[in-house]
Every structure is written in C-alpha cells, then in structure tokens.
PDB file of C-alpha atoms (C1' of nucleotides) in Angstrom:
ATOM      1  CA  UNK A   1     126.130 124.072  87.085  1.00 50.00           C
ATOM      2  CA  UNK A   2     123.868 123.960  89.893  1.00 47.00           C
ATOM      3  CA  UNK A   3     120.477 125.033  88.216  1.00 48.00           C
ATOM      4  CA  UNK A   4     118.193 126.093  92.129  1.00 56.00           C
ATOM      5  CA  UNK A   5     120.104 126.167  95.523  1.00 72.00           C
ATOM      6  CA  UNK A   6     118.531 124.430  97.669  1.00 74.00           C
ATOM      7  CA  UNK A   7     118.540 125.505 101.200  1.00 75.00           C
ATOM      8  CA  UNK A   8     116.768 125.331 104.786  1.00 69.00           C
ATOM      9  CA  UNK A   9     116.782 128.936 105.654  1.00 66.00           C
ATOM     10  CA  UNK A  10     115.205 130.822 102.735  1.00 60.00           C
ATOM     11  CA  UNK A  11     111.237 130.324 103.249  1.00 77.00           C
ATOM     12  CA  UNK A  12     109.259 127.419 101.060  1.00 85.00           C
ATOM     13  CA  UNK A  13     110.236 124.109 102.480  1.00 89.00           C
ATOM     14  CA  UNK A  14     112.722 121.624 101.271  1.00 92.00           C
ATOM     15  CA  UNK A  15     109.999 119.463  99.287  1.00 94.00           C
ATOM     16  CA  UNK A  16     108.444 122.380  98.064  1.00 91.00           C
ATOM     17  CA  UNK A  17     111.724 123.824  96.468  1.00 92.00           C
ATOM     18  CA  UNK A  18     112.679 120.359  94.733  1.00 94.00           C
ATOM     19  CA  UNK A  19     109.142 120.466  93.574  1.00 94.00           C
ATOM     20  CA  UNK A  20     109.313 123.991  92.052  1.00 93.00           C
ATOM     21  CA  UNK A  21     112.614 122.803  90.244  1.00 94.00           C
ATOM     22  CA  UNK A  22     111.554 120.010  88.764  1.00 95.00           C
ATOM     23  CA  UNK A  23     108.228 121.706  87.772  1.00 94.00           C
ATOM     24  CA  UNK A  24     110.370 124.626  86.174  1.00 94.00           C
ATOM     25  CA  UNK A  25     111.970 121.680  84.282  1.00 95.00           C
ATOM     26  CA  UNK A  26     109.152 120.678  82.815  1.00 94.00           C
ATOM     27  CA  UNK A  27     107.160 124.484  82.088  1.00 92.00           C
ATOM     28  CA  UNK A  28     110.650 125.352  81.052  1.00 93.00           C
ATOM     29  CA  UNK A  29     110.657 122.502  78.071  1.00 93.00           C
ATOM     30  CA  UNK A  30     113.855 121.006  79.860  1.00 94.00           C
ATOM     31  CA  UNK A  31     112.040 118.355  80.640  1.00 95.00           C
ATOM     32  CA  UNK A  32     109.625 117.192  78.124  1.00 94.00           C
ATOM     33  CA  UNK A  33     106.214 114.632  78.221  1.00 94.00           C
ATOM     34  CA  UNK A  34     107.881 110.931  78.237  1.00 93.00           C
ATOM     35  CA  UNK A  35     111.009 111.925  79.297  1.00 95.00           C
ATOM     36  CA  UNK A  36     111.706 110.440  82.887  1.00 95.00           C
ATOM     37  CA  UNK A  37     113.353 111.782  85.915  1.00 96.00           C
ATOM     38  CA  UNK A  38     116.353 110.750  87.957  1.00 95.00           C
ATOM     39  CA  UNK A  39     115.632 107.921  90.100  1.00 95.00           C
ATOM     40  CA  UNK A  40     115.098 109.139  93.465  1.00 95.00           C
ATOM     41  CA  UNK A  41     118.303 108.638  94.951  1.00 94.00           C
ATOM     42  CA  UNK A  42     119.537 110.097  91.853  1.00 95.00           C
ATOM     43  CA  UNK A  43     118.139 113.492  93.190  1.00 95.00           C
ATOM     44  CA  UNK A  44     118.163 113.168  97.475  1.00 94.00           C
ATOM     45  CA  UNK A  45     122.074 113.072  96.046  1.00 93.00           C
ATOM     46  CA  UNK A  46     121.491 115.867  93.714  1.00 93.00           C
ATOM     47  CA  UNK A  47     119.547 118.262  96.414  1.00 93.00           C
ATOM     48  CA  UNK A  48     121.659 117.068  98.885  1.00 93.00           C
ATOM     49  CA  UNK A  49     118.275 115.902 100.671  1.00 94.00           C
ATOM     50  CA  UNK A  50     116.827 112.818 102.369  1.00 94.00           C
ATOM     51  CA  UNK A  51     114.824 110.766  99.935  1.00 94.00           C
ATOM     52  CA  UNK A  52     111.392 111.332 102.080  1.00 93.00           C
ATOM     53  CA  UNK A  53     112.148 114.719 100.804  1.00 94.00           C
ATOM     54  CA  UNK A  54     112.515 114.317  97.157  1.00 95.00           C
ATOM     55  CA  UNK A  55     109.596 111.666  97.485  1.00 94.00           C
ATOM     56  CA  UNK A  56     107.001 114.574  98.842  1.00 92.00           C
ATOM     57  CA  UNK A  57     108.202 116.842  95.965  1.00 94.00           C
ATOM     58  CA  UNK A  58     106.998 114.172  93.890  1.00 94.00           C
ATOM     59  CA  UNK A  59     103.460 113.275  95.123  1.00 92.00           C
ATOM     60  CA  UNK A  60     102.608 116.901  94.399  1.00 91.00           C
ATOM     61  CA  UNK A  61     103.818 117.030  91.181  1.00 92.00           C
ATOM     62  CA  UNK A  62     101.846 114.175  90.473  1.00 91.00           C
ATOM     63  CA  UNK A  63      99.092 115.114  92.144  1.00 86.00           C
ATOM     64  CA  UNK A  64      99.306 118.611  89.826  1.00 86.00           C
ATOM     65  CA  UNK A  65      99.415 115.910  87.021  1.00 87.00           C
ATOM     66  CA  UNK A  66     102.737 116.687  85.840  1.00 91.00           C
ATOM     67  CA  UNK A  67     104.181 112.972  86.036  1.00 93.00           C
ATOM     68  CA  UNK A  68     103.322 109.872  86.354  1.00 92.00           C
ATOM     69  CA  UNK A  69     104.803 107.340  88.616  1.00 93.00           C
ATOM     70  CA  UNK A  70     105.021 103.398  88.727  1.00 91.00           C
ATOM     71  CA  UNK A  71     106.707 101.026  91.333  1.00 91.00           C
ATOM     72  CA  UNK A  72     110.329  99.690  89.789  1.00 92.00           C
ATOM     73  CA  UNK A  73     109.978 102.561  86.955  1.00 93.00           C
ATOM     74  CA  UNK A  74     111.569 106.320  87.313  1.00 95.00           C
ATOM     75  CA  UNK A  75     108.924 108.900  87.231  1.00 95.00           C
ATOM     76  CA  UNK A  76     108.003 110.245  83.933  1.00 95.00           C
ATOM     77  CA  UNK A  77     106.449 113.598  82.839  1.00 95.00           C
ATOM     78  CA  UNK A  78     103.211 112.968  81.677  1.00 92.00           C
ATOM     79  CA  UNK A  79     101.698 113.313  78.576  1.00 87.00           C
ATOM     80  CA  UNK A  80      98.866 115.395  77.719  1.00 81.00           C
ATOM     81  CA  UNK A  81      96.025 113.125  76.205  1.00 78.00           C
ATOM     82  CA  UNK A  82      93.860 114.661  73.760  1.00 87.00           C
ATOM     83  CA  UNK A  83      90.574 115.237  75.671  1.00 92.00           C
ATOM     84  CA  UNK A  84      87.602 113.496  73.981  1.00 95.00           C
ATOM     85  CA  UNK A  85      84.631 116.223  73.650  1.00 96.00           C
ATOM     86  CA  UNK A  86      81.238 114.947  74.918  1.00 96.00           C
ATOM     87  CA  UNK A  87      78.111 117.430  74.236  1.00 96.00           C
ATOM     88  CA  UNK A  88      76.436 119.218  76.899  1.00 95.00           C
ATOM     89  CA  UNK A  89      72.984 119.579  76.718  1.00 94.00           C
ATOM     90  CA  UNK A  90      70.777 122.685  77.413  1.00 93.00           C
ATOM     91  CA  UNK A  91      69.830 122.751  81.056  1.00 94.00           C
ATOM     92  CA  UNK A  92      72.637 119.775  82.578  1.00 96.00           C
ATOM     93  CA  UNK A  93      74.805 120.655  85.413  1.00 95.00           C
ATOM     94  CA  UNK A  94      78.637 119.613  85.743  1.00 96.00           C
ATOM     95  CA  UNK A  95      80.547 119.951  88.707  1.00 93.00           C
ATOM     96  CA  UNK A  96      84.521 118.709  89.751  1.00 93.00           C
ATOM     97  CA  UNK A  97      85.710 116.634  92.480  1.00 89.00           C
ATOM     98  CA  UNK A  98      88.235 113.894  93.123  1.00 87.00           C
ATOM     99  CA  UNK A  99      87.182 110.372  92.236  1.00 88.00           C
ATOM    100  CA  UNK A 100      86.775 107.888  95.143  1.00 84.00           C
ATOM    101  CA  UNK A 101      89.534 105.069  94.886  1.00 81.00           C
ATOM    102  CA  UNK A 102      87.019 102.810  93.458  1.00 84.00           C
ATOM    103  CA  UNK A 103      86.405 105.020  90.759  1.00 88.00           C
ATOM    104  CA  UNK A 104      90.388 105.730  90.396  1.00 86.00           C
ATOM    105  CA  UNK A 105      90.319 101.855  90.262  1.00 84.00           C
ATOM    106  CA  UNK A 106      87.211 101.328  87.591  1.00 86.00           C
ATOM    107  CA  UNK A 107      88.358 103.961  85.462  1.00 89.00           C
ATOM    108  CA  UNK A 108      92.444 103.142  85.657  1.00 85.00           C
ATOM    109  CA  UNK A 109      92.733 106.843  86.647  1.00 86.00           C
ATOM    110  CA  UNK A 110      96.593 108.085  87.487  1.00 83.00           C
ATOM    111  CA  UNK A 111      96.639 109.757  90.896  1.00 82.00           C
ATOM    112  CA  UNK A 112      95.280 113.287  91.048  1.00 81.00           C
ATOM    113  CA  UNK A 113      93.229 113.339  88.570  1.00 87.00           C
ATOM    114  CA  UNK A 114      89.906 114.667  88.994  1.00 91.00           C
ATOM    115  CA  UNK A 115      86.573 113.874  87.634  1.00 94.00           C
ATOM    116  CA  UNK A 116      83.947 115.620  85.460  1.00 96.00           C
ATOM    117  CA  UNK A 117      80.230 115.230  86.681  1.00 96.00           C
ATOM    118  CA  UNK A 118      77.117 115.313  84.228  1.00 96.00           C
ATOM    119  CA  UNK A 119      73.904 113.819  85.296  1.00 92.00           C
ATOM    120  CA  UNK A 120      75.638 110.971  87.503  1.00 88.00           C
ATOM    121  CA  UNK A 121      78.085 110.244  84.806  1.00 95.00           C
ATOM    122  CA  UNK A 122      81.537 110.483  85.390  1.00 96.00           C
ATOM    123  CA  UNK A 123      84.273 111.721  83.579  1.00 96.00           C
ATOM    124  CA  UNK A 124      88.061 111.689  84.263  1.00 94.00           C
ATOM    125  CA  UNK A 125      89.024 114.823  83.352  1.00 93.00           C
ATOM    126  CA  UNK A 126      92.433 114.376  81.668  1.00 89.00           C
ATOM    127  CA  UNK A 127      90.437 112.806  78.907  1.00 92.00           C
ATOM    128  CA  UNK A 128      87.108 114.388  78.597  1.00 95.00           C
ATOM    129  CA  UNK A 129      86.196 117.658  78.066  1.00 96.00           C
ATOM    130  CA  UNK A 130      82.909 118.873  77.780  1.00 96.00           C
ATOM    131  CA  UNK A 131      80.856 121.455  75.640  1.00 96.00           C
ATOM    132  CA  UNK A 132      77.694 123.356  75.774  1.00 94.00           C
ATOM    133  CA  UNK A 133      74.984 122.208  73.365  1.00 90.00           C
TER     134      UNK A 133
ATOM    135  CA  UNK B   1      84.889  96.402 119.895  1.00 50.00           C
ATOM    136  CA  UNK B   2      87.698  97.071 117.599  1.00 46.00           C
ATOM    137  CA  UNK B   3      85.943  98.508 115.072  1.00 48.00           C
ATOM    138  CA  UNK B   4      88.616  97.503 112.199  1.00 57.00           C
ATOM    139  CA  UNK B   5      90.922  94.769 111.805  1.00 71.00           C
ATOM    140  CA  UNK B   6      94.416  97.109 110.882  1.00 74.00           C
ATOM    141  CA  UNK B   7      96.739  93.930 110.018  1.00 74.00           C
ATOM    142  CA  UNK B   8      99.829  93.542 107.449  1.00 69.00           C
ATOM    143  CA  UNK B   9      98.224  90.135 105.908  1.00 66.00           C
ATOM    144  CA  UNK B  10      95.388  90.883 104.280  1.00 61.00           C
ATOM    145  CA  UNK B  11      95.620  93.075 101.077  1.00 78.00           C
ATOM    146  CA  UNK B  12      95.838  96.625 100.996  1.00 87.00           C
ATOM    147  CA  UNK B  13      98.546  98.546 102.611  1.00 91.00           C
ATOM    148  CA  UNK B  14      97.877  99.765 106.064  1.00 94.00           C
ATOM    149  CA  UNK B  15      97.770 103.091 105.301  1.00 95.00           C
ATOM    150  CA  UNK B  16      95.301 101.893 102.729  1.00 93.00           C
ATOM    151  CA  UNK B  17      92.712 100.238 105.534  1.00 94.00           C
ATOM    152  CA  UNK B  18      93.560 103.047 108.030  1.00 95.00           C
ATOM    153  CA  UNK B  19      92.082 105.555 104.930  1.00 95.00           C
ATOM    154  CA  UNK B  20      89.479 103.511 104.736  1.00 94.00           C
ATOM    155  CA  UNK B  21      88.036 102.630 107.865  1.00 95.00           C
ATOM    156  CA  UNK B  22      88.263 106.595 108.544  1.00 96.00           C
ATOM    157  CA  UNK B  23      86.350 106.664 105.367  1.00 95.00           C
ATOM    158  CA  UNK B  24      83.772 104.870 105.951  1.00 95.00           C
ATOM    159  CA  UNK B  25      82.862 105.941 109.654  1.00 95.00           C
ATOM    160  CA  UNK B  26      82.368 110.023 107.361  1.00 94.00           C
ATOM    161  CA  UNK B  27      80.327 107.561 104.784  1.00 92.00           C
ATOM    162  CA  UNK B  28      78.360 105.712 107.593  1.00 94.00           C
ATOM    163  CA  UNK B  29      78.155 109.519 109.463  1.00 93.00           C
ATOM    164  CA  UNK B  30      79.511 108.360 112.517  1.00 94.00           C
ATOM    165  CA  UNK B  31      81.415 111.655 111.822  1.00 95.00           C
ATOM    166  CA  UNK B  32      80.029 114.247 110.348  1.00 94.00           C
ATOM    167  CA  UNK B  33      81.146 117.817 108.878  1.00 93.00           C
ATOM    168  CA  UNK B  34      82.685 119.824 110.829  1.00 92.00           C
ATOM    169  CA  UNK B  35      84.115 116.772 113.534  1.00 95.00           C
ATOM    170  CA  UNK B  36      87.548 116.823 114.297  1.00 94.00           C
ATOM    171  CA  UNK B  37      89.363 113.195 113.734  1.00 96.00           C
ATOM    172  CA  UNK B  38      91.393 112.274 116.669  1.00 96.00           C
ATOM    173  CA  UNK B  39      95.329 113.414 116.715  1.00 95.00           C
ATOM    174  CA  UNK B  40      97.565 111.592 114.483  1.00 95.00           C
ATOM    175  CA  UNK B  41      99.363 110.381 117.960  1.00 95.00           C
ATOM    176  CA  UNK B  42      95.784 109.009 119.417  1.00 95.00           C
ATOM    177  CA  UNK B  43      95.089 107.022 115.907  1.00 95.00           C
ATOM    178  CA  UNK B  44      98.860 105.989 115.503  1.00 94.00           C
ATOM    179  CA  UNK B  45      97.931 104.305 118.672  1.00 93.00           C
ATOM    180  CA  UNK B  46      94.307 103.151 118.105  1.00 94.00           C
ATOM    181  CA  UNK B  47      95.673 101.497 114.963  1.00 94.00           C
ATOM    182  CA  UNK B  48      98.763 100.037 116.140  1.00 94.00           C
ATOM    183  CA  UNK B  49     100.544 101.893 113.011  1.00 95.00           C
ATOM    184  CA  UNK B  50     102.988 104.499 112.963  1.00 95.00           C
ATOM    185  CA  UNK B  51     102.342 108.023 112.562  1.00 95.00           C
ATOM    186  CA  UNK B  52     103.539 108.506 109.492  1.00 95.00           C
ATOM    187  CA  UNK B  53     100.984 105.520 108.402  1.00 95.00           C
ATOM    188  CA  UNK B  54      98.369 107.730 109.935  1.00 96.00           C
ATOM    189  CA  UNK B  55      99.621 110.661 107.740  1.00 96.00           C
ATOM    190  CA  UNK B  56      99.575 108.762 104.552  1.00 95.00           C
ATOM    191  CA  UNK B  57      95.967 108.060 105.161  1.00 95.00           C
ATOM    192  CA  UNK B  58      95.310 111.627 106.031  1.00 96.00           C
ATOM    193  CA  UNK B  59      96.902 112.791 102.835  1.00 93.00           C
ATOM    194  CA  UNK B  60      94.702 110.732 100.881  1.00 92.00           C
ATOM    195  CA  UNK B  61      91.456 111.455 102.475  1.00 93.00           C
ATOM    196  CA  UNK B  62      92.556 115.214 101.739  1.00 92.00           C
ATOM    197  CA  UNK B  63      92.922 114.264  98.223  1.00 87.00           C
ATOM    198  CA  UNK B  64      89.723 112.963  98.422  1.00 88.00           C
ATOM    199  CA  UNK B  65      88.287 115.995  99.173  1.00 88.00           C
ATOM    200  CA  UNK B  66      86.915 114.520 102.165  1.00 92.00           C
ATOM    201  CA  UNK B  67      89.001 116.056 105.609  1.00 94.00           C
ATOM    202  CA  UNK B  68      90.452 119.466 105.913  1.00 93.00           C
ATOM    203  CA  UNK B  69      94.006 119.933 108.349  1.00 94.00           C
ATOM    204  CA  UNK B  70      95.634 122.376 109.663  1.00 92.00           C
ATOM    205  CA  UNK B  71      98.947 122.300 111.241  1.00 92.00           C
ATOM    206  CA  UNK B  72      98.025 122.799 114.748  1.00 93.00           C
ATOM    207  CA  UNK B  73      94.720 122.118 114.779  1.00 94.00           C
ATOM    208  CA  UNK B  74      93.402 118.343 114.320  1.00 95.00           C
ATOM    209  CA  UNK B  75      92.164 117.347 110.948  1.00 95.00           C
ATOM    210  CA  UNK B  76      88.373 118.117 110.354  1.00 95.00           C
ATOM    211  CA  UNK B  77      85.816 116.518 108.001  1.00 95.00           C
ATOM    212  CA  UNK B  78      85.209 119.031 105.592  1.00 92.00           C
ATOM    213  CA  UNK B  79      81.721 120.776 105.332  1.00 87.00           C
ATOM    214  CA  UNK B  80      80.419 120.447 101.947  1.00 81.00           C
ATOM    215  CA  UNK B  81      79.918 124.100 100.603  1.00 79.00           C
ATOM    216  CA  UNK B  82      76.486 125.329  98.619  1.00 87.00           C
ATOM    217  CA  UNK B  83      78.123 125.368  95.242  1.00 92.00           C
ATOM    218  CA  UNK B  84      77.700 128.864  93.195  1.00 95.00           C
ATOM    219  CA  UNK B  85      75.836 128.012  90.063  1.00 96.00           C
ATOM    220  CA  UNK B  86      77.865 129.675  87.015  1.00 96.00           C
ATOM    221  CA  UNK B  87      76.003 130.160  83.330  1.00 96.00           C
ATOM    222  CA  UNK B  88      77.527 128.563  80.456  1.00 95.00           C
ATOM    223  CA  UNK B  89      77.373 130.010  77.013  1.00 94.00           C
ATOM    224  CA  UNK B  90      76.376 127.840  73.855  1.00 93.00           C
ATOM    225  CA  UNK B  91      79.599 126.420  72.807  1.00 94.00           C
ATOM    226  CA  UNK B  92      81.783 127.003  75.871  1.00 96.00           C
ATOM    227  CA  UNK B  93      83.932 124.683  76.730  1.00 95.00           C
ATOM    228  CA  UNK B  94      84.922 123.205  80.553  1.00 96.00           C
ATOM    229  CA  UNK B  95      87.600 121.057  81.511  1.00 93.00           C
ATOM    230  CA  UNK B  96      88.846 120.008  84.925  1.00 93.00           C
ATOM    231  CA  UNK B  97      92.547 119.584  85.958  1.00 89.00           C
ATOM    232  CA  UNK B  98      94.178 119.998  89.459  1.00 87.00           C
ATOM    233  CA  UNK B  99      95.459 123.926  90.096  1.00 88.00           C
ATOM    234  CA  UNK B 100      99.101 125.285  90.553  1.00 83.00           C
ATOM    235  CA  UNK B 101     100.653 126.032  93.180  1.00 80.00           C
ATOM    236  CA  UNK B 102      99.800 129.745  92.525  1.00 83.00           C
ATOM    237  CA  UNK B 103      96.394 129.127  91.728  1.00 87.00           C
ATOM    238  CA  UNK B 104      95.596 127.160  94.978  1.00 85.00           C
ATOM    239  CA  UNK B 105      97.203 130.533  96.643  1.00 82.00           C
ATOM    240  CA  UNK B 106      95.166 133.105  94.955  1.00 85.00           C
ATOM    241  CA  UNK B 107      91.681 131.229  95.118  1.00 88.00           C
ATOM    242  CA  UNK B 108      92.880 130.045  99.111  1.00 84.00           C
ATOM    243  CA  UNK B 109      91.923 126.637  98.033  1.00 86.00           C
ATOM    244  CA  UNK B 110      92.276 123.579 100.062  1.00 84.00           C
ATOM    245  CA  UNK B 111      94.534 120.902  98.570  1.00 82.00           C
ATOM    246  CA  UNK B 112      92.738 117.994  96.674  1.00 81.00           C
ATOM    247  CA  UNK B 113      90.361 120.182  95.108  1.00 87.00           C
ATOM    248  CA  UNK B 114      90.025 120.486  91.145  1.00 91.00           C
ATOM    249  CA  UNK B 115      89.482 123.615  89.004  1.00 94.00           C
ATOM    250  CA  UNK B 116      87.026 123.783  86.237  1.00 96.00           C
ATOM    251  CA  UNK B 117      88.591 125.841  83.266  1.00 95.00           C
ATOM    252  CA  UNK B 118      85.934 127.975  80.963  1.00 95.00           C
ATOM    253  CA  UNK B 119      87.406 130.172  78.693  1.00 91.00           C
ATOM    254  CA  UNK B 120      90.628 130.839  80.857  1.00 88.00           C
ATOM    255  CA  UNK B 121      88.522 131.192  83.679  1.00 95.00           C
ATOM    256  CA  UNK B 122      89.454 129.223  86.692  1.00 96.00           C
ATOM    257  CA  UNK B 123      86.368 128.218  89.146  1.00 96.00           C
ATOM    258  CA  UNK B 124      87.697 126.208  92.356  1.00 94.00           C
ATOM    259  CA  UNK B 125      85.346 123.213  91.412  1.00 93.00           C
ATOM    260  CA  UNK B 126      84.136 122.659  95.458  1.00 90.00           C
ATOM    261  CA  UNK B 127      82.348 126.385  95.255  1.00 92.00           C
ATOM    262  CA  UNK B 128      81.224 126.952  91.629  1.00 95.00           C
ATOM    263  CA  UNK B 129      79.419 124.079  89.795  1.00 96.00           C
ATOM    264  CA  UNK B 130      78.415 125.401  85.697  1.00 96.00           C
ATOM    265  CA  UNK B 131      74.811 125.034  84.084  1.00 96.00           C
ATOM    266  CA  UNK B 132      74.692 124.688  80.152  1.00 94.00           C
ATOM    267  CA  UNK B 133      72.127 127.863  79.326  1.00 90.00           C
TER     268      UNK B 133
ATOM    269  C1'  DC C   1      99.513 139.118 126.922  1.00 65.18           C
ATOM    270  C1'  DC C   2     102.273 135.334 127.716  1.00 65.18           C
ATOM    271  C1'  DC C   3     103.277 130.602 128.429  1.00 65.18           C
ATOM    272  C1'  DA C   4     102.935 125.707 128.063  1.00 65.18           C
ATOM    273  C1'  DA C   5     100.851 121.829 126.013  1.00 65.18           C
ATOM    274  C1'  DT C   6      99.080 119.970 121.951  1.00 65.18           C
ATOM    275  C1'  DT C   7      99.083 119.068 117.133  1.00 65.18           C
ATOM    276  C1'  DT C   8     100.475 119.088 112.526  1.00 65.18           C
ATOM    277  C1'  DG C   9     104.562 120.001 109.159  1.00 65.18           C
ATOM    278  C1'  DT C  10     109.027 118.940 107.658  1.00 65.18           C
ATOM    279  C1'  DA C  11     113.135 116.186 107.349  1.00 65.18           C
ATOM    280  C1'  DC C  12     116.220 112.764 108.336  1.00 65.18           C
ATOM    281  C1'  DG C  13     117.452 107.637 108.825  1.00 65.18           C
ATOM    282  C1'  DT C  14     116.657 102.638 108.275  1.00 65.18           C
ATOM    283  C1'  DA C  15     114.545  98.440 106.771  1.00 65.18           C
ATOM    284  C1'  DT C  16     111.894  95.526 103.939  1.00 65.18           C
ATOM    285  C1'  DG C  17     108.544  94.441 100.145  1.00 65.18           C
ATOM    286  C1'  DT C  18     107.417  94.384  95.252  1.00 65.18           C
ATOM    287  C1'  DA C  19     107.689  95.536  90.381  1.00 65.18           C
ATOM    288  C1'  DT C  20     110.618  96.479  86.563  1.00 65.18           C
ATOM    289  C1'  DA C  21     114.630  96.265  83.680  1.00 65.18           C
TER     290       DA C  21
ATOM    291  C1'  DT D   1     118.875  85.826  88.381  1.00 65.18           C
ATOM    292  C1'  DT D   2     120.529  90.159  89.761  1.00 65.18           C
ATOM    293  C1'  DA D   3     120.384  94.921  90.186  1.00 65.18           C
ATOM    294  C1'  DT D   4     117.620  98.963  90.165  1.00 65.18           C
ATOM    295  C1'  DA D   5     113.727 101.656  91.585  1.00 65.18           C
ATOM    296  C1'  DC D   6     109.610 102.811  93.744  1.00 65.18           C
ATOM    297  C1'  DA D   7     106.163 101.600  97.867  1.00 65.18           C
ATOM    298  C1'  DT D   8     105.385 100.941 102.481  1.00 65.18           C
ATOM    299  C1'  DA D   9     106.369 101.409 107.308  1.00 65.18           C
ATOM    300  C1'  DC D  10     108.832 102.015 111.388  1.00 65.18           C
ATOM    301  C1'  DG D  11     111.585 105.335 114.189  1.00 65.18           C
ATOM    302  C1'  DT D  12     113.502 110.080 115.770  1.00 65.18           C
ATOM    303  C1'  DA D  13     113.862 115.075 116.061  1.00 65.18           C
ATOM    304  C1'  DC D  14     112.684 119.662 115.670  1.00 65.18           C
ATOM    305  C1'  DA D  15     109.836 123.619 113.637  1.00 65.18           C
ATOM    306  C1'  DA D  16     105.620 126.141 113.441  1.00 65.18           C
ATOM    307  C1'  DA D  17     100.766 127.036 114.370  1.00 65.18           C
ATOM    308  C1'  DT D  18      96.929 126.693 117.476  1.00 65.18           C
ATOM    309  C1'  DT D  19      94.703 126.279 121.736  1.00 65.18           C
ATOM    310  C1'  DG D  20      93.714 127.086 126.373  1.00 65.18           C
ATOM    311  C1'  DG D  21      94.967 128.453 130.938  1.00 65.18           C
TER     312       DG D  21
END
DNA sequence: CCCAATTTGTACGTATGTATA
DNA sequence: TTATACATACGTACAAATTGG
C-alpha cells in the first residue's frame, strides 16, 4: 500500500510532500517519539526521489522540531521534554527568537529550537516554559 | 583584501565560515537592514564555493532570523520590526516552539521565526513580545 | 504590456568525509 | 574492521518569480 503519491505535477513541491507524509506519520501516531525513520536512501527509494529531496523534507521537519537527527544515526521523532516552569515576575518582558549558534552550542540546543527571553536570560524553549507571577 | 579566509582545513564546514563571515559583516553593520546580499552566483564566486554552499549558509542565516529571500529577488537583511507589546494575565502561561506549516501561512510569517503560545493563542514571536501585568 | 535577463527554488547526480552500529 | 548512515560539497538542469527595459 502506497500511503501519499508522490508526484511533480500536483502543486507543493517534491520536499514539501515527503515532508507532509512523514509529518502525518507522526500527528497520525504512526510514527511515535523515539521511533526512527528509514534511513534516507530507505525513502529517496520509497518516494521514488533523489536523496537531496528526502534530505530537505527533513531539515524542516526538524526545524518544526518533530525529529531529531545525528550523523551515522537514522532520524528519530523527537520526544517532547517536560518543560521546566520558571516564574515570571510582575512587570518583566519575554520575547522569542532563534538562538545564535553559540548559544545552540552553550546550551546543546537541537536545531530549530528557539529561545525564551526574560531580562537577558535565555531560555531554550523546548524545556522552559514560563508563567506570570 | 580578502576579507575571509573560506578554506577546507581549518574547522568548520564551509558553509559554516561562509554563514559566518556574512554574519558578522550584519553584526559589524557593514550591512545593514534592508541591504540586499549579493546573488548566490556573485558569492559562489567571491568564496570560491559552490552555490549550493552559498545556499546552506543562506538557509541558516534565515533560521537565524537574520536575512529575508525571496525567489527572484536577492536575499535581504531583515529589518527588525517594533514588537507589539501583549498583556499577560496572572498565571498565564507562554511557551515558544517553531509554527506549522499552516501556521507560518495564516500569520504570513517568514521562516526561522518562533511562535509564543498563551492560552492557545499563537503570537509570531518577531511582532508581539508579552509583559507579565 | 511584453520580453529578456537575473535570481532564487527545486531536483537530480556524484563523490568524499565522518560518526555510528 | 566493515558496513551503514548522515554531512558536506561539487556539478547540472530547469522552473518560477522579480526586475527593468
């Protein structure tokens, strides 16, 4: 059974229709947090596409923080980390952004994975959450 | 004067030095918001790298939060935008996580930019920063 | 308004390096 | 050690959007 077609000619591009399958996969419960993907060749073969292809399918899901990749190791879905709650107090500001790669680096953040500002501290946000005082 | 030294030898990837020497000259304000970067063909050249090099880097300065591209149209350091100051309640909580697919649609977001979650609401986090009352 | 040049987006192939199993 | 798998980097080609004449 061949669970998406995958095909040139009907609007999103290639990448983005791998990446919509796998995603489904994983909304779907198919797929569940710790379970790993195909390799990569694997699923060019699969989707009948190059590997570039299946590659840029996979940089967005992990930059929507879906999985989690390392060199020699098949892709994983990620697990969702119970976010630690830090206080707010009356009066502080937060605001989002992306961390700069030393901060990725200091913090051993996964890629795309934003960060939580307070008061120049910074918070990744896939393990902090924060709550008014 | 060669500004950077682009070689295979020393460290980080090239698409890693390419990133950052384009970093640094928006950090330094040799370019500021609003400048276009050169065309991926002019830098593939400058650099000695190949294009797609150039477009890894490009990807991750997106994901940075720090250029803007559109096909077409050369990649442009992104203006940072007044950020709309949102209340928060007493005991509301805020997390940050990257958007869908969808959401990035409906809010016409630029890629590498977070949402801040409050309560099921869903504030792009480069316009909205939240103020504990 | 149309056309051509420019520029980025997508997709394929190939090769080699590096980390893991 | 060997095989597998992901990372990086080069190339090519064509599609699609924008720009400017």
């Amino acid at each position: 059974m061949v669970a998406f077609m995958i095909s040139r000619r009907s609007g999103p591009s290639l990448y983005q229709q791998v990446a919509a399958a796998i995603r489904k996969k994983i909304t779907d419960g198919d797929l569940v947090a710790g379970d790993q993907l195909k390799s990569e060749k694997y699923m060019a073969e699969e989707y009948k596409v190059g590997r570039d292809t299946i590659r840029d399918a996979l940089q967005h899901l992990r930059n929507e923080g879906l999985i989690d990749t390392r060199r020699g190791y098949r892709s994983r879905v990620r697990t969702p980390i119970e976010r630690e709650l830090v206080w707010l107090r009356s009066g502080e500001k937060v605001f989002g952004r992306m961390p700069t790669p030393e901060e990725r680096e200091q913090l051993d953040m996964s890629e795309g994975v934003p960060v939580l500002v307070v008061a120049d501290h910074v918070y990744p946000a896939d393990r902090f959450e924060l709550r008014a005082e």
